[in-house]
Coordinates of C-alpha atoms and ligand atoms in Angstrom, one line a residue:
X23 CA -150.0 87.3 -156.4
X24 CA -148.2 84.9 -159.0
X25 CA -150.3 84.1 -162.2
X26 CA -148.9 80.5 -162.0
X27 CA -147.2 78.0 -159.7
X28 CA -145.5 74.7 -160.1
X29 CA -147.1 73.6 -156.9
X30 CA -150.2 75.0 -155.2
X31 CA -151.1 73.8 -151.5
X32 CA -154.8 74.4 -150.4
X33 CA -155.0 74.7 -146.9
X34 CA -152.3 75.7 -144.4
X35 CA -152.6 73.2 -141.6
X36 CA -150.2 70.6 -140.3
X37 CA -150.7 68.6 -143.7
X38 CA -150.4 71.7 -146.0
X39 CA -147.5 73.5 -144.5
X40 CA -145.5 70.4 -143.8
X41 CA -146.0 69.7 -147.7
X42 CA -145.2 73.4 -149.0
X43 CA -142.2 73.4 -146.8
X44 CA -140.9 70.0 -148.0
X45 CA -141.6 71.1 -151.7
X46 CA -139.6 74.3 -151.1
X47 CA -136.8 72.5 -149.6
X48 CA -136.7 70.2 -152.7
X49 CA -136.6 73.1 -155.1
X50 CA -140.3 73.2 -156.1
X51 CA -141.8 76.5 -156.6
X52 CA -144.8 76.6 -154.1
X53 CA -148.0 78.6 -153.3
X54 CA -149.7 78.0 -150.0
X55 CA -153.1 79.2 -149.8
X56 CA -155.2 79.5 -146.5
X57 CA -157.9 81.9 -145.1
X58 CA -155.8 82.7 -141.9
X59 CA -153.0 85.3 -141.6
X60 CA -150.6 82.7 -141.2
X61 CA -150.1 78.9 -141.8
X62 CA -151.4 76.6 -138.8
X63 CA -154.8 75.4 -139.8
X64 CA -157.3 74.1 -137.4
X65 CA -154.4 72.2 -135.5
X66 CA -152.8 75.7 -134.4
X67 CA -155.6 78.0 -134.3
X68 CA -158.7 75.8 -133.1
X69 CA -157.2 72.5 -132.2
X70 CA -154.1 70.7 -130.9
X71 CA -152.3 73.6 -129.6
X72 CA -154.9 75.9 -127.8
X73 CA -156.5 72.7 -126.2
X74 CA -153.0 71.5 -125.1
X75 CA -152.2 75.0 -123.7
X76 CA -155.5 74.8 -121.7
X77 CA -155.0 71.4 -120.5
X78 CA -151.4 72.4 -119.1
X79 CA -153.4 74.8 -117.0
X80 CA -155.9 72.4 -116.1
X81 CA -153.2 70.0 -114.9
X82 CA -151.4 72.6 -112.7
X83 CA -154.8 73.3 -111.1
X84 CA -155.6 69.6 -110.5
X85 CA -152.1 68.7 -109.2
X86 CA -151.9 71.8 -107.0
X87 CA -155.4 70.3 -105.3
X88 CA -153.6 66.7 -105.1
X89 CA -150.6 68.1 -103.3
X90 CA -152.8 68.2 -100.2
X91 CA -152.2 64.5 -100.2
X92 CA -148.4 65.0 -99.7
X93 CA -148.8 67.6 -97.0
X94 CA -148.7 70.7 -99.2
X95 CA -151.8 72.8 -99.2
X96 CA -152.5 75.7 -101.7
X97 CA -155.3 78.3 -101.5
X98 CA -158.1 77.7 -104.3
X99 CA -156.7 79.2 -107.6
X100 CA -158.1 82.6 -108.8
X101 CA -158.7 82.2 -112.4
X102 CA -158.2 85.4 -114.5
X103 CA -160.0 84.3 -117.6
X104 CA -158.8 87.1 -119.7
X105 CA -155.2 86.5 -118.9
X106 CA -155.7 82.9 -119.4
X107 CA -157.2 83.5 -123.0
X108 CA -154.3 85.9 -123.8
X109 CA -151.8 83.5 -122.7
X110 CA -153.5 80.7 -125.0
X111 CA -153.6 83.3 -127.8
X112 CA -149.8 84.2 -127.3
X113 CA -149.1 80.6 -127.7
X114 CA -151.0 80.2 -130.9
X115 CA -149.7 83.6 -132.2
X116 CA -146.0 82.6 -131.3
X117 CA -146.4 79.2 -133.4
X118 CA -148.2 80.6 -136.2
X119 CA -146.1 83.6 -136.6
X120 CA -143.0 81.5 -136.6
X121 CA -144.7 79.4 -139.5
X122 CA -145.2 82.7 -141.4
X123 CA -141.4 83.4 -140.9
X124 CA -140.5 79.8 -142.1
X125 CA -142.6 80.5 -145.2
X126 CA -140.6 83.7 -146.1
X127 CA -137.2 81.9 -145.3
X128 CA -138.2 79.2 -147.7
X129 CA -139.6 81.6 -150.3
X130 CA -143.1 79.7 -150.2
X131 CA -145.6 82.3 -151.7
X132 CA -148.3 82.7 -148.9
X133 CA -151.7 84.0 -150.2
X134 CA -154.4 84.5 -147.4
X135 CA -157.6 83.6 -149.3
X136 CA -159.7 80.7 -150.2
X137 CA -159.4 78.4 -153.4
X138 CA -161.9 77.1 -155.9
X139 CA -161.2 74.9 -158.8
X140 CA -161.7 76.2 -162.5
X141 CA -160.1 72.9 -163.7
X142 CA -157.7 70.3 -163.1
X143 CA -154.9 73.0 -163.8
X144 CA -156.4 76.1 -162.5
X145 CA -157.4 77.6 -159.1
X146 CA -159.5 80.7 -158.6
X147 CA -158.5 82.4 -155.4
X148 CA -160.6 84.8 -153.5
X149 CA -159.0 87.2 -151.3
X150 CA -160.1 88.7 -148.1
X151 CA -161.6 91.8 -149.9
X152 CA -163.7 89.5 -152.1
X153 CA -161.4 89.8 -155.2
X154 CA -160.8 86.9 -157.4
X155 CA -157.8 85.9 -159.3
X156 CA -156.8 82.5 -161.2
X157 CA -153.8 80.6 -160.5
X158 CA -152.6 78.2 -162.9
X159 CA -150.6 75.2 -161.4
X160 CA -148.9 71.8 -162.4
X161 CA -149.7 70.0 -159.3
X162 CA -152.0 70.8 -156.5
X163 CA -152.4 69.2 -153.1
X164 CA -155.8 69.4 -151.3
X165 CA -155.2 69.9 -147.5
X166 CA -158.5 71.6 -146.6
X167 CA -158.9 69.5 -143.3
X168 CA -162.1 68.9 -141.4
X169 CA -165.0 70.6 -139.8
X170 CA -166.8 70.0 -136.6
X171 CA -169.7 67.6 -137.2
X172 CA -173.2 68.3 -135.7
X173 CA -176.4 66.8 -134.6
X174 CA -179.9 67.5 -136.6
X175 CA -182.5 69.5 -134.8
X176 CA -180.3 71.6 -132.5
X177 CA -181.7 75.0 -131.4
X178 CA -179.8 78.0 -132.6
X179 CA -178.6 79.2 -129.1
X180 CA -175.4 80.9 -128.0
X181 CA -175.4 78.5 -125.1
X182 CA -174.4 75.6 -127.7
X183 CA -170.7 75.4 -128.4
X184 CA -168.6 73.3 -130.9
X185 CA -164.9 72.6 -129.9
X186 CA -163.9 76.1 -131.5
X187 CA -166.3 77.9 -129.2
X188 CA -165.3 75.9 -126.3
X189 CA -161.6 76.8 -126.8
X190 CA -162.5 80.5 -126.6
X191 CA -163.4 80.0 -122.9
X192 CA -165.9 83.0 -123.1
X193 CA -167.1 82.3 -119.5
X194 CA -166.8 79.4 -116.7
X195 CA -170.2 78.1 -116.9
X196 CA -171.8 76.5 -113.6
X197 CA -172.8 73.4 -115.5
X198 CA -171.9 72.0 -119.1
X199 CA -172.9 69.0 -121.0
X200 CA -170.5 67.5 -123.2
X201 CA -172.3 65.5 -126.0
X202 CA -169.9 62.9 -127.2
X203 CA -167.2 60.9 -125.1
X204 CA -164.5 61.0 -127.8
X205 CA -161.2 62.5 -127.2
X206 CA -162.1 66.2 -128.0
X207 CA -165.2 66.3 -125.7
X208 CA -163.0 64.5 -122.9
X209 CA -160.2 67.0 -123.2
X210 CA -162.3 70.0 -123.3
X211 CA -164.4 68.8 -120.5
X212 CA -161.2 68.1 -118.5
X213 CA -160.2 71.9 -118.9
X214 CA -163.7 73.0 -118.0
X215 CA -164.0 70.8 -114.9
X216 CA -160.6 72.0 -113.5
X217 CA -161.9 75.6 -114.0
X218 CA -164.8 74.8 -111.8
X219 CA -167.5 73.9 -114.1
X220 CA -169.7 70.9 -113.2
X221 CA -169.3 68.8 -116.4
X222 CA -171.5 65.9 -117.6
X223 CA -170.8 63.8 -120.4
X224 CA -173.2 61.9 -122.6
X225 CA -172.0 59.0 -124.9
X226 CA -174.3 56.8 -127.0
X227 CA -171.9 53.9 -127.1
X228 CA -171.5 51.7 -124.2
X229 CA -168.1 53.3 -123.1
X230 CA -166.1 56.5 -123.3
X231 CA -163.4 56.5 -126.2
X232 CA -165.3 54.0 -128.4
X233 CA -162.8 51.9 -130.2
X234 CA -160.0 52.3 -127.7
X235 CA -158.9 49.2 -125.7
X236 CA -161.0 49.1 -122.6
X237 CA -158.0 48.2 -120.2
X238 CA -156.6 51.5 -121.4
X239 CA -159.7 53.7 -120.8
X240 CA -160.7 52.0 -117.4
X241 CA -158.1 54.1 -115.5
X242 CA -159.3 57.4 -117.2
X243 CA -163.1 56.3 -116.8
X244 CA -162.3 55.9 -113.1
X245 CA -160.7 59.1 -112.4
X246 CA -163.3 61.0 -114.3
X247 CA -166.0 59.8 -112.1
X248 CA -164.4 62.1 -109.5
X249 CA -163.6 64.9 -111.7
X250 CA -167.1 65.1 -113.8
X251 CA -170.5 65.5 -112.3
X252 CA -171.7 62.5 -114.3
X253 CA -171.0 60.3 -117.2
X254 CA -173.9 58.7 -119.1
X255 CA -173.0 56.0 -121.5
X256 CA -175.3 54.1 -123.7
X257 CA -177.4 57.2 -123.7
X258 CA -178.5 59.5 -126.5
X259 CA -179.7 63.1 -126.5
X260 CA -183.3 62.9 -127.3
X261 CA -184.0 66.8 -127.3
X262 CA -182.5 70.2 -126.6
X263 CA -184.7 73.1 -125.8
X264 CA -183.8 76.6 -124.9
X265 CA -185.1 78.0 -121.6
X266 CA -184.5 81.3 -119.7
X267 CA -181.9 79.7 -117.5
X268 CA -180.1 77.3 -120.0
X269 CA -180.9 74.5 -122.2
X270 CA -183.0 71.6 -121.2
X271 CA -181.8 68.4 -122.5
X272 CA -183.8 65.3 -122.4
X273 CA -182.0 61.9 -122.7
X274 CA -182.9 58.6 -124.0
X275 CA -183.3 56.5 -122.0
X276 CA -184.3 59.5 -119.6
X277 CA -182.7 57.9 -116.6
X278 CA -184.0 59.0 -113.1
X279 CA -185.0 62.4 -114.5
X280 CA -187.6 62.0 -117.2
X281 CA -187.9 66.1 -117.5
X282 CA -184.3 66.2 -118.6
X283 CA -181.7 68.4 -116.9
X284 CA -180.9 72.0 -117.4
X285 CA -177.4 73.1 -118.5
X286 CA -175.9 76.3 -118.8
X287 CA -173.6 75.4 -121.9
X288 CA -173.7 72.7 -124.1
X289 CA -170.7 71.3 -125.9
X290 CA -171.4 69.3 -129.1
X291 CA -168.4 67.0 -130.0
X292 CA -169.7 64.3 -131.8
X293 CA -166.8 63.9 -134.4
X294 CA -165.5 65.8 -137.3
X295 CA -166.3 65.6 -141.0
X296 CA -164.0 66.2 -143.9
X297 CA -163.8 69.4 -145.6
X298 CA -164.2 68.3 -149.1
X299 CA -167.1 70.4 -150.4
X300 CA -164.3 72.7 -152.2
X301 CA -166.2 75.0 -154.9
X302 CA -165.3 73.7 -158.3
X303 CA -164.1 70.3 -157.3
X304 CA -166.7 68.8 -159.6
X305 CA -164.9 70.3 -162.6
X306 CA -162.0 67.9 -161.8
X307 CA -161.8 64.1 -161.8
X308 CA -161.3 63.9 -158.0
X309 CA -163.6 61.7 -156.5
X310 CA -165.2 61.8 -152.9
X311 CA -166.5 58.6 -151.1
X312 CA -169.5 58.4 -149.1
X313 CA -168.4 59.6 -146.1
X314 CA -167.0 62.7 -147.7
X315 CA -163.3 61.7 -147.8
X316 CA -161.3 62.4 -151.0
X317 CA -160.2 59.0 -152.5
X318 CA -156.3 58.8 -152.7
X319 CA -153.8 56.0 -153.6
X320 CA -150.8 55.3 -151.6
X321 CA -149.0 58.1 -152.8
X322 CA -152.1 60.3 -151.8
X323 CA -152.9 60.9 -155.8
X324 CA -156.6 61.4 -156.4
X325 CA -158.3 60.2 -159.5
X326 CA -157.0 63.5 -161.2
X327 CA -153.3 62.8 -161.9
X328 CA -152.3 66.5 -161.2
X329 CA -154.2 66.7 -157.8
X330 CA -153.2 64.9 -154.4
X331 CA -155.1 65.1 -151.2
X332 CA -153.6 64.7 -147.7
X333 CA -154.7 65.0 -144.1
X334 CA -158.2 65.0 -142.6
X335 CA -159.7 65.4 -146.0
X336 CA -158.1 62.3 -147.3
X337 CA -159.3 59.8 -144.5
X338 CA -158.8 58.4 -141.0
X339 CA -157.2 58.9 -138.7
X340 CA -157.8 62.6 -138.5
X341 CA -154.6 63.6 -136.6
X342 CA -152.1 66.3 -137.2
X343 CA -149.0 64.0 -137.4
X344 CA -150.6 61.8 -140.0
X345 CA -151.6 64.8 -142.2
X346 CA -147.9 65.8 -142.1
X347 CA -146.6 62.6 -143.1
X348 CA -148.8 62.5 -146.0
X349 CA -148.1 65.7 -146.9
X350 CA -144.5 64.8 -147.1
X351 CA -145.2 61.5 -149.1
X352 CA -147.4 63.5 -151.7
X353 CA -144.4 66.0 -152.3
X354 CA -141.9 63.4 -152.6
X355 CA -144.3 61.6 -155.1
X356 CA -144.7 64.9 -157.2
X357 CA -140.8 65.3 -157.1
X358 CA -140.6 61.8 -158.7
X359 CA -139.4 59.8 -156.1
X360 CA -140.5 56.2 -155.2
X361 CA -142.6 56.7 -152.0
X362 CA -145.8 55.4 -150.5
X363 CA -147.8 56.1 -147.3
X364 CA -147.4 52.7 -145.5
X365 CA -146.9 53.5 -141.8
X366 CA -146.9 50.5 -139.5
X367 CA -148.2 52.6 -136.6
X368 CA -149.7 56.0 -136.4
X369 CA -149.8 57.0 -132.8
X370 CA -153.0 58.4 -131.2
X371 CA -153.0 60.3 -127.8
X372 CA -155.8 61.5 -125.6
X373 CA -154.5 64.3 -123.5
X374 CA -156.9 63.7 -120.7
X375 CA -155.4 63.2 -117.3
X376 CA -154.3 60.3 -117.3
X377 CA -153.3 60.4 -121.0
X378 CA -154.0 57.3 -123.0
X379 CA -151.8 56.5 -126.1
X380 CA -151.6 53.7 -128.5
X381 CA -150.1 52.8 -131.8
X382 CA -149.9 49.8 -134.3
X383 CA -152.2 46.9 -133.5
X384 CA -154.7 47.1 -130.7
X385 CA -156.2 44.2 -128.8
X386 CA -159.6 45.1 -130.1
X387 CA -158.3 45.2 -133.7
X388 CA -156.8 41.8 -133.2
X389 CA -160.0 40.5 -131.6
X390 CA -161.9 41.8 -134.6
X391 CA -159.4 40.3 -137.2
X392 CA -159.3 36.9 -135.2
X393 CA -155.6 37.4 -134.8
X394 CA -153.7 35.3 -132.4
X395 CA -151.7 37.7 -130.2
X396 CA -150.1 37.7 -126.7
X397 CA -150.5 40.7 -124.5
X398 CA -148.0 41.7 -122.0
X399 CA -149.2 44.3 -119.4
X400 CA -147.1 46.2 -116.9
X401 CA -149.2 47.7 -114.1
X402 CA -147.7 51.2 -113.1
X403 CA -148.4 50.2 -109.4
X404 CA -145.2 48.4 -109.8
X405 CA -143.3 51.4 -111.3
X406 CA -141.1 53.3 -108.9
X407 CA -141.3 56.6 -110.7
X408 CA -145.3 56.3 -110.9
X409 CA -145.2 55.9 -107.1
X410 CA -143.1 59.0 -106.8
X411 CA -145.5 60.9 -108.9
X412 CA -148.5 59.4 -106.8
X413 CA -150.1 58.4 -110.1
X414 CA -149.9 54.4 -109.9
X415 CA -153.2 53.7 -112.0
X416 CA -151.6 53.6 -115.2
X417 CA -150.7 50.4 -117.4
X418 CA -148.2 49.8 -120.2
X419 CA -149.1 47.0 -122.5
X420 CA -147.4 45.4 -125.7
X421 CA -149.4 43.4 -128.4
X422 CA -146.9 40.7 -129.4
X423 CA -146.9 38.2 -132.2
X424 CA -146.4 34.8 -130.4
X425 CA -144.7 33.2 -133.4
X426 CA -142.2 35.7 -134.3
X427 CA -142.2 37.6 -131.1
X428 CA -142.4 41.0 -132.8
X429 CA -144.0 43.9 -131.1
X430 CA -147.2 44.5 -133.2
X431 CA -148.7 47.3 -131.0
X432 CA -148.2 49.3 -127.8
X433 CA -150.9 50.9 -125.5
X434 CA -150.0 53.2 -122.6
X435 CA -152.3 55.0 -120.0
X436 CA -150.8 57.1 -117.4
X437 CA -149.4 60.7 -116.9
X438 CA -147.0 61.4 -120.0
X439 CA -148.3 58.6 -121.9
X440 CA -148.3 60.7 -125.0
X441 CA -144.6 61.2 -124.7
X442 CA -144.0 57.4 -123.9
X443 CA -145.7 56.3 -126.9
X444 CA -143.0 57.4 -129.4
X445 CA -140.8 54.4 -128.2
X446 CA -143.7 52.2 -129.0
X447 CA -144.1 53.7 -132.5
X448 CA -140.3 53.1 -133.1
X449 CA -140.7 49.5 -132.0
X450 CA -143.6 48.9 -134.2
X451 CA -142.1 50.7 -137.3
X452 CA -138.8 49.0 -136.7
X453 CA -140.4 45.6 -136.3
X454 CA -138.6 45.1 -132.8
X455 CA -138.9 42.0 -131.2
X456 CA -140.0 41.8 -127.4
X457 CA -136.4 40.9 -126.8
X458 CA -135.2 44.0 -128.4
X459 CA -137.2 46.0 -125.8
X460 CA -136.7 44.1 -122.8
X461 CA -132.6 44.2 -123.6
X462 CA -132.5 48.0 -124.1
X463 CA -131.6 49.6 -120.9
X464 CA -133.9 52.2 -120.0
X465 CA -133.0 55.0 -117.4
X466 CA -134.2 54.4 -113.7
X467 CA -136.5 55.8 -112.3
X468 CA -138.5 56.7 -115.3
X469 CA -142.1 55.8 -116.7
X470 CA -140.2 54.6 -119.8
X471 CA -139.1 51.6 -117.8
X472 CA -142.7 50.3 -118.0
X473 CA -142.1 49.6 -121.8
X474 CA -139.1 47.5 -121.0
X475 CA -140.8 45.8 -118.1
X476 CA -144.0 45.1 -120.2
X477 CA -141.4 43.3 -122.6
X478 CA -140.1 41.4 -119.7
X479 CA -143.6 40.3 -118.6
X480 CA -144.0 38.8 -122.0
X481 CA -141.1 36.5 -121.1
X482 CA -142.1 35.9 -117.3
X483 CA -139.1 37.7 -116.2
X484 CA -140.3 41.2 -115.2
X485 CA -138.1 42.5 -112.2
X486 CA -140.9 44.2 -110.4
X487 CA -143.8 42.0 -111.2
X488 CA -144.2 38.3 -110.2
X489 CA -145.6 36.6 -113.2
X490 CA -144.1 33.4 -114.3
X491 CA -144.8 32.2 -117.9
X492 CA -147.2 29.4 -117.9
X493 CA -146.1 27.9 -121.0
Ligands
LIG512 C1 -160.2 70.7 -130.2 C2 -159.2 69.8 -131.2 C3 -158.1 69.3 -130.7 C4 -157.3 68.5 -131.3 N1 -156.3 67.9 -130.8 C5 -155.3 67.2 -131.6 C6 -154.2 66.8 -131.1 O1 -153.9 66.9 -129.8 N2 -153.5 65.9 -131.8 C7 -153.7 65.5 -133.1 O2 -152.9 65.0 -133.8 N3 -154.7 66.1 -133.7 C8 -155.7 67.0 -133.0 N4 -156.7 67.5 -133.5 C9 -156.9 67.1 -135.1 C10 -156.2 68.0 -135.8 O3 -156.4 69.3 -135.6 C11 -156.3 67.7 -137.4 O4 -156.2 66.4 -137.6 C12 -155.3 68.3 -138.3 O5 -155.4 69.8 -137.9 C13 -155.7 68.2 -139.6 O6 -154.6 68.8 -140.4 P1 -154.9 69.1 -142.1 O7 -153.6 69.6 -142.5 O8 -155.5 68.0 -142.6 O9 -156.0 70.3 -141.9 P2 -156.5 71.6 -140.9 O10 -155.6 71.6 -139.8 O11 -158.0 71.2 -140.7 O12 -156.2 72.8 -141.9 C14 -157.1 73.1 -143.1 C15 -156.9 74.3 -143.4 O13 -157.5 74.6 -144.7 C16 -158.3 75.6 -144.6 N5 -159.0 75.6 -146.0 C17 -160.4 75.0 -146.0 N6 -160.8 75.2 -147.3 C18 -160.0 76.0 -148.0 C19 -160.0 76.6 -149.1 N7 -161.0 76.2 -150.2 N8 -159.0 77.4 -149.7 C20 -157.9 77.6 -148.8 N9 -157.9 77.0 -147.7 C21 -158.9 76.2 -147.1 C22 -158.9 75.8 -143.5 O14 -159.2 77.0 -143.3 C23 -157.7 75.2 -142.6 O15 -156.9 76.4 -142.1 C24 -157.6 68.3 -132.9 C25 -158.8 68.8 -133.3 C26 -159.6 69.6 -132.7 C27 -160.7 70.3 -133.3

């Protein structure tokens, strides 16, 4: 282990490893510290990647059932849990192992351990054997990510899981309650429902995916009615008690069953909290806000000039691609470049079935800001490609500035929305006009045409939707 390093990156998630790799590419001598054997962080070990591997399996199961509608019938799938788990593990190992190789190729020193601060220029690294060693640094980037949030008063029970536990799929429970109708709960609920669990969801807000435009959520909510046993909104969990055959959960309001309902497993997915409780942080001038996020400026520098913070620990949205982009900004700032983290659009994707994706200004935000916008919607029922896929429930919409006609935001619900949103991000980042989108020839028959046709709807001239402009 080195005694000193030019740049120390604490945390090997998509923020930390992207930062470390760019720093090495720019010629900075770099050390990356993380407790796992390879870089990857929550995203690769217990987040984005294992959940998407399982969602892919879930989609194959549901699609094989839906094929009956087209005259193709498959037998019910036989699920070999150990094989499914080991496939998911192999995906994670392949990717994290690859990152380990990239570390070596770039000559980034990777230390498997945990970092604490001694002062604004020294870390103390505890290795896996419990040994400790100081590491002096010129600059440090904190990329310690986030942890699952929890609820007060929960019993200590192996039937209770957080997202990391749920991704282990130790069993396929008969019944499962998902507490929290956010994206992680809905994605994992989708996986278990496809595997055969009767999934119920409870959400205290009036709708699933709070904060997301309702017209984007509605097609998913409708489909989940068929997939899940029940979806309870405007409902809180009042009490959870362990009993022999499961966890008895009482709800507020109690609904039809005041005595509560028994679930074999309960998944608590009520959000994530920044992981800013880094030992010794108080020995530096780094400031943490009331929600636990490290305060940073537009270059991601903290109040301590030698220390930067990026990713989930440095603020919302807690998403991998935002973390990576911030990591690259921080490194460029350290390298003396004139940079700032000022994206016009950070995409968000809910990888349910259908997927929901959006970027830039949403309709709800426009309303809250009292901002005058025009929304052009293209229903997928008018898309040839969506019909060939038997998935006409989707929608693509553009949020447009009526004065300049520039595209401020894009929202998409439908199969593959997560892939399609990239065009929307480019449009918003490049300040594209609705005309730029409508005049760009899109391949036929593809779902990407819905983006072009939404722009045509803005002009009242969509080929496949008759909606003349009233003004
Ligand atoms: C189930 C699930 C699904 C998700 N799906 C998606 C998705 O599809 N798309 C998406 O964009 N985001 C997704 N996310 C969120 C995504 O995982 C995070 O936004 C992303 O991982 C944040 O990256 P990060 O670099 O900030 O930190 P993290 O990935 O959280 O990594 C932080 C690392 O720092 C390490 N660490 C902590 N303290 C120390 C210390 N003192 N010393 C050394 N190392 C330390 C941690 O062990 C961890 O390895 C998902 C999250 C979950 C839980």
